[in-house]
Amino acid sequence: MKNKKLITGFIVAVVLLLVVESYIYINNNRQQKNHTKITFVVTGDNFDNYENMIAGAETAAMDEDCFVDFINSPTEYGIEGEIELLERQLTDGADYIVTVSSDYEAMKEYVNKANVSGKVLFVENGIYGDLKNSIMVDDKELAGDFANYIIEKSKASKLLLVSTKEDINTKTLRTEIENALEGSDIILEYRLLSATTGTINQSMYNLGQSGFFDGFITLDYETLEAAAKAQSKLKKSVEVYSVDNSKEAVYYLDSNLINALAFKDDYSMGFLAVKDALAGNLRKQSESDEKLYYISDKETIHSDKLEKVLFPFVK
């Protein structure tokens, strides 16, 4: 009987000791956890457009054990909606904001006037090298490299450059592509198209069917999608070269509906945004060896390097 009491007492003591150790372990982990909150305020109506960026940010957040959130400002609310959302997130306790803004200049002006530049990172949309607290693709370099690729690979004598908007990034891409092709054997014409779905699809089909152009260079998702749809219906295929980051763009390339794709590395930008925010926004553009963009075609899309970028969820 006495032995049973001793054994029972020993078991109880061991259980209590384990409970105490578990409590200490959990409490220490809670104290060590990084409670920094980073909120991405992005423009647009569809989070699918930011799928790769979200994946990169969440990977970095797991590495750093911090909190990451994504909130979108609908397109119809414009820059005013983005600024209001940014202000609200800072008021609600976000330590840092990462913004993908529809109006880079207006957002930059607000951030400077509100004196919150130490809390805001600009990603993707904007001018490369303009701000220390930014992670941007060098659109001039991207456009130049893509134009050189087109000059080398294309068999076209006349291409149509198309977009549905003229924001700062699109203007840079257009200007650099026009400059690069100016001295080549390819004649280039530019047209700004309506983004209305039915209108743009019909326009691209008509342009492709007309025979006036041997192909398209598309500068945004709307023109890419319309060109790919037209390509699938045209009696005679045309060349299509696109600048876009969407998973649909990768699908069109993989399905041979477009010839080549200049693709910004959203995954790495999301990853670096979290790392840079936690580091105090101290990394300068010149310190990054990565270009954060790639040019892919049907021959390189499934290479080891590009599969990790173009198909980030494939293990």
PDB file of C-alpha atoms in Angstrom:
ATOM      1  CA  MET A   1       0.000   0.000   0.000  1.00  0.00           C
ATOM      2  CA  LYS A   2       2.811   2.329   0.958  1.00  0.00           C
ATOM      3  CA  ASN A   3       4.615   1.540  -2.318  1.00  0.00           C
ATOM      4  CA  LYS A   4       1.470   2.363  -4.317  1.00  0.00           C
ATOM      5  CA  LYS A   5       1.252   5.773  -2.613  1.00  0.00           C
ATOM      6  CA  LEU A   6       4.900   6.430  -3.384  1.00  0.00           C
ATOM      7  CA  ILE A   7       4.433   5.462  -7.036  1.00  0.00           C
ATOM      8  CA  THR A   8       1.297   7.615  -7.315  1.00  0.00           C
ATOM      9  CA  GLY A   9       3.103  10.548  -5.718  1.00  0.00           C
ATOM     10  CA  PHE A  10       6.024  10.126  -8.081  1.00  0.00           C
ATOM     11  CA  ILE A  11       3.745  10.088 -11.134  1.00  0.00           C
ATOM     12  CA  VAL A  12       1.910  13.207  -9.928  1.00  0.00           C
ATOM     13  CA  ALA A  13       5.231  14.975  -9.355  1.00  0.00           C
ATOM     14  CA  VAL A  14       6.460  14.064 -12.851  1.00  0.00           C
ATOM     15  CA  VAL A  15       3.200  15.281 -14.431  1.00  0.00           C
ATOM     16  CA  LEU A  16       3.386  18.565 -12.507  1.00  0.00           C
ATOM     17  CA  LEU A  17       7.002  19.010 -13.558  1.00  0.00           C
ATOM     18  CA  LEU A  18       6.090  18.447 -17.218  1.00  0.00           C
ATOM     19  CA  VAL A  19       3.212  20.935 -16.951  1.00  0.00           C
ATOM     20  CA  VAL A  20       5.501  23.569 -15.431  1.00  0.00           C
ATOM     21  CA  GLU A  21       8.172  23.008 -18.090  1.00  0.00           C
ATOM     22  CA  SER A  22       5.573  23.203 -20.865  1.00  0.00           C
ATOM     23  CA  TYR A  23       4.229  26.457 -19.448  1.00  0.00           C
ATOM     24  CA  ILE A  24       7.719  27.952 -19.279  1.00  0.00           C
ATOM     25  CA  TYR A  25       8.480  26.803 -22.846  1.00  0.00           C
ATOM     26  CA  ILE A  26       5.246  28.212 -24.283  1.00  0.00           C
ATOM     27  CA  ASN A  27       5.637  31.462 -22.365  1.00  0.00           C
ATOM     28  CA  ASN A  28       9.202  31.917 -23.602  1.00  0.00           C
ATOM     29  CA  ASN A  29       8.088  31.274 -27.179  1.00  0.00           C
ATOM     30  CA  ARG A  30       5.382  33.893 -26.831  1.00  0.00           C
ATOM     31  CA  GLN A  31       7.888  36.397 -25.530  1.00  0.00           C
ATOM     32  CA  GLN A  32      10.305  35.631 -28.363  1.00  0.00           C
ATOM     33  CA  LYS A  33       7.652  35.901 -31.118  1.00  0.00           C
ATOM     34  CA  ASN A  34       8.021  38.884 -33.408  1.00  0.00           C
ATOM     35  CA  HIS A  35       4.771  40.835 -33.073  1.00  0.00           C
ATOM     36  CA  THR A  36       5.563  43.187 -35.965  1.00  0.00           C
ATOM     37  CA  LYS A  37       2.547  43.583 -38.251  1.00  0.00           C
ATOM     38  CA  ILE A  38       3.093  44.318 -41.937  1.00  0.00           C
ATOM     39  CA  THR A  39       0.063  45.169 -44.063  1.00  0.00           C
ATOM     40  CA  PHE A  40       0.118  45.118 -47.854  1.00  0.00           C
ATOM     41  CA  VAL A  41      -2.298  47.698 -49.300  1.00  0.00           C
ATOM     42  CA  VAL A  42      -2.737  46.818 -52.962  1.00  0.00           C
ATOM     43  CA  THR A  43      -4.786  48.335 -55.752  1.00  0.00           C
ATOM     44  CA  GLY A  44      -7.326  46.335 -57.734  1.00  0.00           C
ATOM     45  CA  ASP A  45     -10.395  44.172 -57.370  1.00  0.00           C
ATOM     46  CA  ASN A  46      -8.822  40.732 -57.588  1.00  0.00           C
ATOM     47  CA  PHE A  47      -6.352  39.191 -55.132  1.00  0.00           C
ATOM     48  CA  ASP A  48      -5.470  36.583 -57.764  1.00  0.00           C
ATOM     49  CA  ASN A  49      -3.297  39.246 -59.390  1.00  0.00           C
ATOM     50  CA  TYR A  50      -1.123  39.219 -56.255  1.00  0.00           C
ATOM     51  CA  GLU A  51      -0.996  35.464 -55.698  1.00  0.00           C
ATOM     52  CA  ASN A  52       2.772  35.206 -56.167  1.00  0.00           C
ATOM     53  CA  MET A  53       3.481  38.307 -54.086  1.00  0.00           C
ATOM     54  CA  ILE A  54       1.310  36.960 -51.260  1.00  0.00           C
ATOM     55  CA  ALA A  55       3.191  33.650 -51.364  1.00  0.00           C
ATOM     56  CA  GLY A  56       6.555  35.432 -51.134  1.00  0.00           C
ATOM     57  CA  ALA A  57       5.411  37.663 -48.275  1.00  0.00           C
ATOM     58  CA  GLU A  58       3.972  34.734 -46.319  1.00  0.00           C
ATOM     59  CA  THR A  59       7.179  32.737 -46.760  1.00  0.00           C
ATOM     60  CA  ALA A  60       9.234  35.628 -45.351  1.00  0.00           C
ATOM     61  CA  ALA A  61       6.708  36.089 -42.521  1.00  0.00           C
ATOM     62  CA  MET A  62       7.124  32.442 -41.514  1.00  0.00           C
ATOM     63  CA  ASP A  63      10.906  32.862 -41.554  1.00  0.00           C
ATOM     64  CA  GLU A  64      10.707  35.968 -39.375  1.00  0.00           C
ATOM     65  CA  ASP A  65       7.718  34.832 -37.273  1.00  0.00           C
ATOM     66  CA  CYS A  66       5.838  38.088 -37.884  1.00  0.00           C
ATOM     67  CA  PHE A  67       2.308  38.960 -39.027  1.00  0.00           C
ATOM     68  CA  VAL A  68       1.451  39.756 -42.653  1.00  0.00           C
ATOM     69  CA  ASP A  69      -1.913  40.867 -44.007  1.00  0.00           C
ATOM     70  CA  PHE A  70      -3.142  41.776 -47.507  1.00  0.00           C
ATOM     71  CA  ILE A  71      -5.909  44.328 -48.066  1.00  0.00           C
ATOM     72  CA  ASN A  72      -7.073  45.587 -51.448  1.00  0.00           C
ATOM     73  CA  SER A  73      -8.456  48.978 -52.407  1.00  0.00           C
ATOM     74  CA  PRO A  74     -11.031  48.591 -55.227  1.00  0.00           C
ATOM     75  CA  THR A  75     -10.059  50.275 -58.481  1.00  0.00           C
ATOM     76  CA  GLU A  76     -13.158  52.495 -58.472  1.00  0.00           C
ATOM     77  CA  TYR A  77     -11.993  54.245 -55.267  1.00  0.00           C
ATOM     78  CA  GLY A  78      -8.767  55.414 -56.909  1.00  0.00           C
ATOM     79  CA  ILE A  79      -5.813  56.857 -55.037  1.00  0.00           C
ATOM     80  CA  GLU A  80      -8.109  58.451 -52.435  1.00  0.00           C
ATOM     81  CA  GLY A  81      -9.312  54.992 -51.407  1.00  0.00           C
ATOM     82  CA  GLU A  82      -5.758  53.689 -51.173  1.00  0.00           C
ATOM     83  CA  ILE A  83      -4.656  56.592 -48.958  1.00  0.00           C
ATOM     84  CA  GLU A  84      -7.698  56.235 -46.701  1.00  0.00           C
ATOM     85  CA  LEU A  85      -7.016  52.514 -46.322  1.00  0.00           C
ATOM     86  CA  LEU A  86      -3.334  53.136 -45.591  1.00  0.00           C
ATOM     87  CA  GLU A  87      -4.195  55.698 -42.901  1.00  0.00           C
ATOM     88  CA  ARG A  88      -6.701  53.334 -41.304  1.00  0.00           C
ATOM     89  CA  GLN A  89      -4.191  50.476 -41.167  1.00  0.00           C
ATOM     90  CA  LEU A  90      -1.573  52.644 -39.466  1.00  0.00           C
ATOM     91  CA  THR A  91      -4.195  53.867 -36.978  1.00  0.00           C
ATOM     92  CA  ASP A  92      -5.248  50.269 -36.287  1.00  0.00           C
ATOM     93  CA  GLY A  93      -1.713  49.275 -35.355  1.00  0.00           C
ATOM     94  CA  ALA A  94       0.146  48.192 -38.479  1.00  0.00           C
ATOM     95  CA  ASP A  95       3.878  48.699 -37.965  1.00  0.00           C
ATOM     96  CA  TYR A  96       4.647  48.896 -41.682  1.00  0.00           C
ATOM     97  CA  ILE A  97       2.646  49.339 -44.872  1.00  0.00           C
ATOM     98  CA  VAL A  98       3.702  47.893 -48.211  1.00  0.00           C
ATOM     99  CA  THR A  99       1.833  49.663 -51.002  1.00  0.00           C
ATOM    100  CA  VAL A 100       1.228  48.661 -54.605  1.00  0.00           C
ATOM    101  CA  SER A 101      -0.402  51.898 -55.700  1.00  0.00           C
ATOM    102  CA  SER A 102      -2.299  52.833 -58.853  1.00  0.00           C
ATOM    103  CA  ASP A 103      -0.872  56.369 -58.658  1.00  0.00           C
ATOM    104  CA  TYR A 104       2.746  56.282 -57.539  1.00  0.00           C
ATOM    105  CA  GLU A 105       3.345  60.049 -57.652  1.00  0.00           C
ATOM    106  CA  ALA A 106       0.217  60.901 -55.628  1.00  0.00           C
ATOM    107  CA  MET A 107       0.953  58.217 -53.035  1.00  0.00           C
ATOM    108  CA  LYS A 108       4.572  59.345 -52.752  1.00  0.00           C
ATOM    109  CA  GLU A 109       3.411  62.941 -52.217  1.00  0.00           C
ATOM    110  CA  TYR A 110       1.004  61.850 -49.470  1.00  0.00           C
ATOM    111  CA  VAL A 111       3.618  59.714 -47.697  1.00  0.00           C
ATOM    112  CA  ASN A 112       6.095  62.602 -47.655  1.00  0.00           C
ATOM    113  CA  LYS A 113       3.542  65.171 -46.453  1.00  0.00           C
ATOM    114  CA  ALA A 114       2.195  62.833 -43.762  1.00  0.00           C
ATOM    115  CA  ASN A 115       5.760  62.114 -42.628  1.00  0.00           C
ATOM    116  CA  VAL A 116       5.258  58.337 -42.667  1.00  0.00           C
ATOM    117  CA  SER A 117       8.023  57.433 -45.124  1.00  0.00           C
ATOM    118  CA  GLY A 118       9.713  55.357 -42.419  1.00  0.00           C
ATOM    119  CA  LYS A 119       6.654  53.138 -42.228  1.00  0.00           C
ATOM    120  CA  VAL A 120       5.764  52.762 -45.917  1.00  0.00           C
ATOM    121  CA  LEU A 121       7.442  50.633 -48.591  1.00  0.00           C
ATOM    122  CA  PHE A 122       6.613  51.048 -52.276  1.00  0.00           C
ATOM    123  CA  VAL A 123       6.566  47.837 -54.303  1.00  0.00           C
ATOM    124  CA  GLU A 124       6.213  47.064 -58.033  1.00  0.00           C
ATOM    125  CA  ASN A 125       4.474  50.234 -59.282  1.00  0.00           C
ATOM    126  CA  GLY A 126       6.765  53.254 -59.420  1.00  0.00           C
ATOM    127  CA  ILE A 127      10.131  54.556 -60.563  1.00  0.00           C
ATOM    128  CA  TYR A 128      13.190  52.372 -60.065  1.00  0.00           C
ATOM    129  CA  GLY A 129      15.811  54.038 -57.865  1.00  0.00           C
ATOM    130  CA  ASP A 130      13.539  56.968 -56.990  1.00  0.00           C
ATOM    131  CA  LEU A 131      13.102  56.080 -53.321  1.00  0.00           C
ATOM    132  CA  LYS A 132      15.212  54.186 -50.803  1.00  0.00           C
ATOM    133  CA  ASN A 133      12.116  52.568 -49.306  1.00  0.00           C
ATOM    134  CA  SER A 134      11.050  50.792 -52.481  1.00  0.00           C
ATOM    135  CA  ILE A 135      11.414  47.485 -54.272  1.00  0.00           C
ATOM    136  CA  MET A 136      10.962  48.080 -57.975  1.00  0.00           C
ATOM    137  CA  VAL A 137      11.776  46.411 -61.246  1.00  0.00           C
ATOM    138  CA  ASP A 138      13.866  48.575 -63.548  1.00  0.00           C
ATOM    139  CA  ASP A 139      11.240  48.960 -66.291  1.00  0.00           C
ATOM    140  CA  LYS A 140      13.740  50.662 -68.599  1.00  0.00           C
ATOM    141  CA  GLU A 141      16.095  47.707 -68.392  1.00  0.00           C
ATOM    142  CA  LEU A 142      13.248  45.192 -68.699  1.00  0.00           C
ATOM    143  CA  ALA A 143      11.849  46.935 -71.790  1.00  0.00           C
ATOM    144  CA  GLY A 144      15.290  47.232 -73.371  1.00  0.00           C
ATOM    145  CA  ASP A 145      16.080  43.560 -72.818  1.00  0.00           C
ATOM    146  CA  PHE A 146      12.658  42.499 -74.099  1.00  0.00           C
ATOM    147  CA  ALA A 147      12.977  44.680 -77.198  1.00  0.00           C
ATOM    148  CA  ASN A 148      16.390  43.168 -77.932  1.00  0.00           C
ATOM    149  CA  TYR A 149      14.884  39.703 -77.528  1.00  0.00           C
ATOM    150  CA  ILE A 150      12.112  40.601 -80.005  1.00  0.00           C
ATOM    151  CA  ILE A 151      14.610  42.009 -82.525  1.00  0.00           C
ATOM    152  CA  GLU A 152      16.629  38.788 -82.326  1.00  0.00           C
ATOM    153  CA  LYS A 153      13.742  36.291 -82.398  1.00  0.00           C
ATOM    154  CA  SER A 154      10.904  37.939 -84.324  1.00  0.00           C
ATOM    155  CA  LYS A 155      10.205  37.334 -88.005  1.00  0.00           C
ATOM    156  CA  ALA A 156       7.716  40.218 -88.111  1.00  0.00           C
ATOM    157  CA  SER A 157       8.119  43.311 -90.249  1.00  0.00           C
ATOM    158  CA  LYS A 158       5.395  45.302 -88.452  1.00  0.00           C
ATOM    159  CA  LEU A 159       4.215  44.979 -84.843  1.00  0.00           C
ATOM    160  CA  LEU A 160       1.449  46.763 -82.940  1.00  0.00           C
ATOM    161  CA  LEU A 161       2.252  47.929 -79.400  1.00  0.00           C
ATOM    162  CA  VAL A 162      -0.933  48.027 -77.288  1.00  0.00           C
ATOM    163  CA  SER A 163      -2.104  48.925 -73.776  1.00  0.00           C
ATOM    164  CA  THR A 164      -5.317  49.971 -72.023  1.00  0.00           C
ATOM    165  CA  LYS A 165      -3.702  52.456 -69.647  1.00  0.00           C
ATOM    166  CA  GLU A 166      -0.927  55.000 -69.550  1.00  0.00           C
ATOM    167  CA  ASP A 167       0.362  54.881 -65.986  1.00  0.00           C
ATOM    168  CA  ILE A 168       3.987  55.567 -65.103  1.00  0.00           C
ATOM    169  CA  ASN A 169       5.127  51.964 -65.589  1.00  0.00           C
ATOM    170  CA  THR A 170       3.320  51.495 -68.903  1.00  0.00           C
ATOM    171  CA  LYS A 171       4.672  54.788 -70.253  1.00  0.00           C
ATOM    172  CA  THR A 172       8.218  53.752 -69.370  1.00  0.00           C
ATOM    173  CA  LEU A 173       7.820  50.363 -71.045  1.00  0.00           C
ATOM    174  CA  ARG A 174       6.324  51.938 -74.160  1.00  0.00           C
ATOM    175  CA  THR A 175       9.025  54.610 -74.492  1.00  0.00           C
ATOM    176  CA  GLU A 176      11.917  52.183 -74.064  1.00  0.00           C
ATOM    177  CA  ILE A 177      10.485  49.605 -76.480  1.00  0.00           C
ATOM    178  CA  GLU A 178       9.828  52.300 -79.089  1.00  0.00           C
ATOM    179  CA  ASN A 179      13.362  53.657 -78.706  1.00  0.00           C
ATOM    180  CA  ALA A 180      14.941  50.215 -78.945  1.00  0.00           C
ATOM    181  CA  LEU A 181      12.994  49.187 -82.062  1.00  0.00           C
ATOM    182  CA  GLU A 182      13.456  52.522 -83.825  1.00  0.00           C
ATOM    183  CA  GLY A 183      16.675  51.533 -85.535  1.00  0.00           C
ATOM    184  CA  SER A 184      15.628  47.957 -86.290  1.00  0.00           C
ATOM    185  CA  ASP A 185      13.935  46.350 -89.301  1.00  0.00           C
ATOM    186  CA  ILE A 186      10.645  46.157 -87.379  1.00  0.00           C
ATOM    187  CA  ILE A 187       8.068  48.915 -87.891  1.00  0.00           C
ATOM    188  CA  LEU A 188       6.242  49.659 -84.644  1.00  0.00           C
ATOM    189  CA  GLU A 189       2.897  51.380 -84.121  1.00  0.00           C
ATOM    190  CA  TYR A 190       1.213  52.153 -80.791  1.00  0.00           C
ATOM    191  CA  ARG A 191      -2.494  52.165 -79.946  1.00  0.00           C
ATOM    192  CA  LEU A 192      -4.319  52.825 -76.671  1.00  0.00           C
ATOM    193  CA  LEU A 193      -7.315  50.477 -76.514  1.00  0.00           C
ATOM    194  CA  SER A 194     -10.511  50.467 -74.471  1.00  0.00           C
ATOM    195  CA  ALA A 195     -10.398  48.038 -71.538  1.00  0.00           C
ATOM    196  CA  THR A 196     -14.068  47.065 -71.971  1.00  0.00           C
ATOM    197  CA  THR A 197     -14.022  43.272 -72.384  1.00  0.00           C
ATOM    198  CA  GLY A 198     -16.231  42.907 -75.462  1.00  0.00           C
ATOM    199  CA  THR A 199     -14.688  45.902 -77.195  1.00  0.00           C
ATOM    200  CA  ILE A 200     -11.053  44.964 -76.684  1.00  0.00           C
ATOM    201  CA  ASN A 201     -11.562  41.321 -77.654  1.00  0.00           C
ATOM    202  CA  GLN A 202     -13.203  42.329 -80.926  1.00  0.00           C
ATOM    203  CA  SER A 203     -10.588  45.019 -81.570  1.00  0.00           C
ATOM    204  CA  MET A 204      -7.676  42.627 -81.138  1.00  0.00           C
ATOM    205  CA  TYR A 205      -9.320  40.002 -83.332  1.00  0.00           C
ATOM    206  CA  ASN A 206     -10.025  42.541 -86.069  1.00  0.00           C
ATOM    207  CA  LEU A 207      -6.465  43.874 -85.910  1.00  0.00           C
ATOM    208  CA  GLY A 208      -5.037  40.370 -86.100  1.00  0.00           C
ATOM    209  CA  GLN A 209      -7.332  39.380 -88.942  1.00  0.00           C
ATOM    210  CA  SER A 210      -6.650  42.558 -90.931  1.00  0.00           C
ATOM    211  CA  GLY A 211      -3.178  41.516 -92.016  1.00  0.00           C
ATOM    212  CA  PHE A 212      -1.847  45.021 -91.340  1.00  0.00           C
ATOM    213  CA  PHE A 213       0.316  43.709 -88.496  1.00  0.00           C
ATOM    214  CA  ASP A 214       2.399  40.582 -88.034  1.00  0.00           C
ATOM    215  CA  GLY A 215       1.832  40.565 -84.299  1.00  0.00           C
ATOM    216  CA  PHE A 216       1.368  42.405 -81.017  1.00  0.00           C
ATOM    217  CA  ILE A 217       3.416  43.592 -78.081  1.00  0.00           C
ATOM    218  CA  THR A 218       1.039  43.832 -75.109  1.00  0.00           C
ATOM    219  CA  LEU A 219       1.833  45.932 -72.041  1.00  0.00           C
ATOM    220  CA  ASP A 220      -0.926  44.920 -69.596  1.00  0.00           C
ATOM    221  CA  TYR A 221      -3.195  42.030 -68.668  1.00  0.00           C
ATOM    222  CA  GLU A 222      -6.213  43.243 -70.643  1.00  0.00           C
ATOM    223  CA  THR A 223      -4.356  43.429 -73.945  1.00  0.00           C
ATOM    224  CA  LEU A 224      -2.542  40.158 -73.221  1.00  0.00           C
ATOM    225  CA  GLU A 225      -5.818  38.311 -72.634  1.00  0.00           C
ATOM    226  CA  ALA A 226      -7.437  39.808 -75.738  1.00  0.00           C
ATOM    227  CA  ALA A 227      -4.403  38.947 -77.881  1.00  0.00           C
ATOM    228  CA  ALA A 228      -4.347  35.353 -76.610  1.00  0.00           C
ATOM    229  CA  LYS A 229      -8.070  34.949 -77.297  1.00  0.00           C
ATOM    230  CA  ALA A 230      -7.650  36.421 -80.772  1.00  0.00           C
ATOM    231  CA  GLN A 231      -4.718  34.106 -81.428  1.00  0.00           C
ATOM    232  CA  SER A 232      -6.881  31.061 -80.701  1.00  0.00           C
ATOM    233  CA  LYS A 233      -9.443  32.179 -83.322  1.00  0.00           C
ATOM    234  CA  LEU A 234      -7.297  33.628 -86.096  1.00  0.00           C
ATOM    235  CA  LYS A 235      -6.961  31.651 -89.318  1.00  0.00           C
ATOM    236  CA  LYS A 236      -3.343  32.743 -89.545  1.00  0.00           C
ATOM    237  CA  SER A 237      -1.435  33.011 -86.268  1.00  0.00           C
ATOM    238  CA  VAL A 238       0.435  36.182 -85.353  1.00  0.00           C
ATOM    239  CA  GLU A 239       3.354  36.805 -83.017  1.00  0.00           C
ATOM    240  CA  VAL A 240       2.478  37.918 -79.481  1.00  0.00           C
ATOM    241  CA  TYR A 241       5.009  39.316 -76.996  1.00  0.00           C
ATOM    242  CA  SER A 242       3.680  40.279 -73.564  1.00  0.00           C
ATOM    243  CA  VAL A 243       4.698  42.050 -70.378  1.00  0.00           C
ATOM    244  CA  ASP A 244       2.604  40.711 -67.494  1.00  0.00           C
ATOM    245  CA  ASN A 245       2.883  38.975 -64.107  1.00  0.00           C
ATOM    246  CA  SER A 246      -0.348  36.972 -63.930  1.00  0.00           C
ATOM    247  CA  LYS A 247      -0.693  33.198 -63.752  1.00  0.00           C
ATOM    248  CA  GLU A 248      -2.881  33.468 -66.867  1.00  0.00           C
ATOM    249  CA  ALA A 249       0.107  34.906 -68.733  1.00  0.00           C
ATOM    250  CA  VAL A 250       2.141  31.841 -67.787  1.00  0.00           C
ATOM    251  CA  TYR A 251      -0.719  29.606 -68.952  1.00  0.00           C
ATOM    252  CA  TYR A 252      -0.900  31.399 -72.314  1.00  0.00           C
ATOM    253  CA  LEU A 253       2.851  31.008 -72.760  1.00  0.00           C
ATOM    254  CA  ASP A 254       2.723  27.334 -71.819  1.00  0.00           C
ATOM    255  CA  SER A 255      -0.188  26.865 -74.256  1.00  0.00           C
ATOM    256  CA  ASN A 256       1.722  28.497 -77.145  1.00  0.00           C
ATOM    257  CA  LEU A 257      -0.792  31.344 -77.428  1.00  0.00           C
ATOM    258  CA  ILE A 258       1.983  33.888 -76.913  1.00  0.00           C
ATOM    259  CA  ASN A 259       5.579  33.720 -78.112  1.00  0.00           C
ATOM    260  CA  ALA A 260       7.412  35.235 -75.158  1.00  0.00           C
ATOM    261  CA  LEU A 261       6.736  36.782 -71.773  1.00  0.00           C
ATOM    262  CA  ALA A 262       8.560  39.443 -69.760  1.00  0.00           C
ATOM    263  CA  PHE A 263       7.591  38.574 -66.212  1.00  0.00           C
ATOM    264  CA  LYS A 264       8.237  40.554 -63.019  1.00  0.00           C
ATOM    265  CA  ASP A 265       9.224  38.408 -60.051  1.00  0.00           C
ATOM    266  CA  ASP A 266       6.337  39.207 -57.685  1.00  0.00           C
ATOM    267  CA  TYR A 267       7.282  36.354 -55.350  1.00  0.00           C
ATOM    268  CA  SER A 268      10.703  37.834 -54.627  1.00  0.00           C
ATOM    269  CA  MET A 269       9.266  41.345 -54.304  1.00  0.00           C
ATOM    270  CA  GLY A 270       6.794  40.150 -51.661  1.00  0.00           C
ATOM    271  CA  PHE A 271       9.550  38.260 -49.850  1.00  0.00           C
ATOM    272  CA  LEU A 272      11.970  41.203 -49.914  1.00  0.00           C
ATOM    273  CA  ALA A 273       9.279  43.668 -48.820  1.00  0.00           C
ATOM    274  CA  VAL A 274       8.801  41.805 -45.540  1.00  0.00           C
ATOM    275  CA  LYS A 275      12.542  41.393 -44.993  1.00  0.00           C
ATOM    276  CA  ASP A 276      13.199  45.069 -45.752  1.00  0.00           C
ATOM    277  CA  ALA A 277      10.400  46.309 -43.504  1.00  0.00           C
ATOM    278  CA  LEU A 278      11.827  44.374 -40.566  1.00  0.00           C
ATOM    279  CA  ALA A 279      15.323  45.636 -41.386  1.00  0.00           C
ATOM    280  CA  GLY A 280      14.142  49.245 -41.278  1.00  0.00           C
ATOM    281  CA  ASN A 281      13.954  49.862 -45.037  1.00  0.00           C
ATOM    282  CA  LEU A 282      17.734  50.237 -45.215  1.00  0.00           C
ATOM    283  CA  ARG A 283      18.478  48.222 -48.338  1.00  0.00           C
ATOM    284  CA  LYS A 284      19.318  50.345 -51.372  1.00  0.00           C
ATOM    285  CA  GLN A 285      18.354  49.377 -54.918  1.00  0.00           C
ATOM    286  CA  SER A 286      22.007  49.152 -55.912  1.00  0.00           C
ATOM    287  CA  GLU A 287      22.632  46.546 -53.212  1.00  0.00           C
ATOM    288  CA  SER A 288      20.384  44.016 -54.945  1.00  0.00           C
ATOM    289  CA  ASP A 289      22.053  41.836 -57.558  1.00  0.00           C
ATOM    290  CA  GLU A 290      18.710  40.439 -58.700  1.00  0.00           C
ATOM    291  CA  LYS A 291      16.968  42.094 -61.637  1.00  0.00           C
ATOM    292  CA  LEU A 292      13.588  40.859 -60.347  1.00  0.00           C
ATOM    293  CA  TYR A 293      12.375  40.125 -63.859  1.00  0.00           C
ATOM    294  CA  TYR A 294      12.740  37.361 -66.415  1.00  0.00           C
ATOM    295  CA  ILE A 295      12.121  36.845 -70.114  1.00  0.00           C
ATOM    296  CA  SER A 296      10.756  33.434 -70.993  1.00  0.00           C
ATOM    297  CA  ASP A 297       9.616  31.591 -74.102  1.00  0.00           C
ATOM    298  CA  LYS A 298       8.484  28.050 -74.848  1.00  0.00           C
ATOM    299  CA  GLU A 299      12.086  26.843 -74.816  1.00  0.00           C
ATOM    300  CA  THR A 300      12.908  28.193 -71.348  1.00  0.00           C
ATOM    301  CA  ILE A 301       9.579  28.177 -69.484  1.00  0.00           C
ATOM    302  CA  HIS A 302      10.286  24.795 -67.873  1.00  0.00           C
ATOM    303  CA  SER A 303      13.957  25.373 -67.116  1.00  0.00           C
ATOM    304  CA  ASP A 304      14.937  24.775 -63.491  1.00  0.00           C
ATOM    305  CA  LYS A 305      15.448  28.482 -62.806  1.00  0.00           C
ATOM    306  CA  LEU A 306      12.267  29.791 -64.415  1.00  0.00           C
ATOM    307  CA  GLU A 307       9.935  27.075 -63.131  1.00  0.00           C
ATOM    308  CA  LYS A 308      10.596  28.308 -59.583  1.00  0.00           C
ATOM    309  CA  VAL A 309       9.530  31.816 -60.617  1.00  0.00           C
ATOM    310  CA  LEU A 310       6.719  31.070 -63.056  1.00  0.00           C
ATOM    311  CA  PHE A 311       5.279  28.148 -61.072  1.00  0.00           C
ATOM    312  CA  PRO A 312       6.051  29.044 -57.424  1.00  0.00           C
ATOM    313  CA  PHE A 313       3.476  26.616 -56.003  1.00  0.00           C
ATOM    314  CA  VAL A 314       4.835  23.573 -57.834  1.00  0.00           C
ATOM    315  CA  LYS A 315       6.957  21.508 -55.473  1.00  0.00           C
TER     316      LYS A 315
END
